[in-house]
Amino acid sequence: MQQPVGEARPQSFDRVLSSMCTDPHPAARAAAERFLASNPGDPGTYGTVADLESDAVVALGELAGLADPNGYVTSGGTEANVQALHAARNLADATDPNVVAPESAHFSFTKAAELLGVELRTVPTDEDHRADVDAVAAAVDDDTALVVGVAGSTEYGRVDPIPALADVAADAGARLHVDAAWGGFYLPFTDAVWDFSVEAVDTLTIDPHKVGRAVVPAGGLLARETETLDALAISTPYLETPSQASLTGTRSGAGVASAAAALRELWPDGYRVEYERAAGLADWLADELSDRGHAVVEPELPLVAVDLPDEAFGALRDAGWKLARTGSGEARIVLMPHVSRSMLTEFLADLDRLA
Ligand SMILES: Cc1ncc(COP(=O)(O)O)c(C=O)c1O
């Protein structure tokens, strides 16, 4: 029997371990509610939300080491990655363009390549799940429009060697895109070299609706030069503004306003505190799991991948834990803001009981 919509309630985050969504910040929720009917896709009409979008893009630029950023708040990391490839394809001087990405790249690049008619060349990662620079160098050629580096991979939380990938891209005359959709809100507080401080980085994905604590949907695409958005711009005769660079037309004012609010509230100190909390929790959890004899992939960012026997994995799922696996079969635990030490203590107790 169907539940009346008015009685449906979203599930709690109490047992959600593998998702990259989380509880939005209260300021983000409140801002979202105020802008539910505003359309940032029509900035001439909805000027207030357009101003908030500019604020959000400037703040995202600060996180990612770029003064005067170009970009917009996307529907998520997928749209940002699609548009990064879209711009690279439009700017490339190649009849048969290709994109080279490590196999750790998010599946949104498969969607992007299919949609855009670009050949996706996926190359192996090294033994520690980072892009293998030699393999990337071997895969690029004169038709390579884009090289992709991941700064915080979805499965293992790994940061690719962005400066080395930048050299490969520059030698090939290709653009370089960094996918920091998830990792971008942690990385400013680490020693990693991942952002626009690397000169060859042209575009970057960084999603407020993940660790940024905006509401869904709020992703982010940033670009160093105006030519990227120019390459995406479509003329929009019936709107008050002449062109649009986003993939979608009408966009979520709630997402945009919430991104601006979360960034205003949390950048930089709130995000720093959260990074330190989550990183400490990841190290603690990795030790706890290792002590129990499970093989753990040492965390770099707050994400722990661990080999669990099939039976234990199934029993934990049956007990309500929302766990997913990497392509190689490890369970992934993402230390998102809603994941607390007490929640993990309960999880470990269930693992001890069920394993
Ligand atoms: C590194 C990375 N890029 C892109 C995406 C896609 O983001 P979205 O689901 O917001 O489209 C994800 C999602 O988890 C991701 O982890």
Coordinates of C-alpha atoms and ligand atoms in Angstrom, one line a residue, residues 20 75-79 81 106 108 150 152 154 179 181-182 207 209-210, ligand 1:
M20 CA 28.6 11.1 0.2
S75 CA 23.2 20.0 -10.0
G76 CA 26.2 17.9 -8.7
G77 CA 29.5 16.5 -9.5
T78 CA 28.2 14.7 -12.5
E79 CA 27.1 17.9 -14.2
N81 CA 32.4 16.8 -14.8
H106 CA 33.9 8.6 -11.1
S108 CA 30.2 10.4 -14.5
V150 CA 41.0 12.9 -9.0
G152 CA 39.7 12.4 -3.3
T154 CA 35.1 7.9 -4.6
D179 CA 37.6 16.1 -9.8
A181 CA 33.8 16.8 -5.8
W182 CA 34.1 15.1 -2.5
D207 CA 30.5 19.9 -4.5
H209 CA 26.2 19.1 -1.3
K210 CA 28.8 16.6 -0.1
Ligands
LIG1 C1 34.8 12.1 -7.0 C2 33.4 12.2 -7.4 N1 33.1 12.9 -8.5 C3 31.8 13.0 -9.0 C4 30.8 12.5 -8.3 C5 29.4 12.6 -8.8 O1 28.7 13.5 -8.0 P1 27.1 13.7 -8.0 O2 26.6 12.4 -7.5 O3 26.8 14.8 -7.1 O4 26.7 13.9 -9.4 C6 31.0 11.8 -7.1 C7 29.9 11.2 -6.3 O5 30.1 10.5 -5.3 C8 32.4 11.6 -6.7 O6 32.7 11.0 -5.5

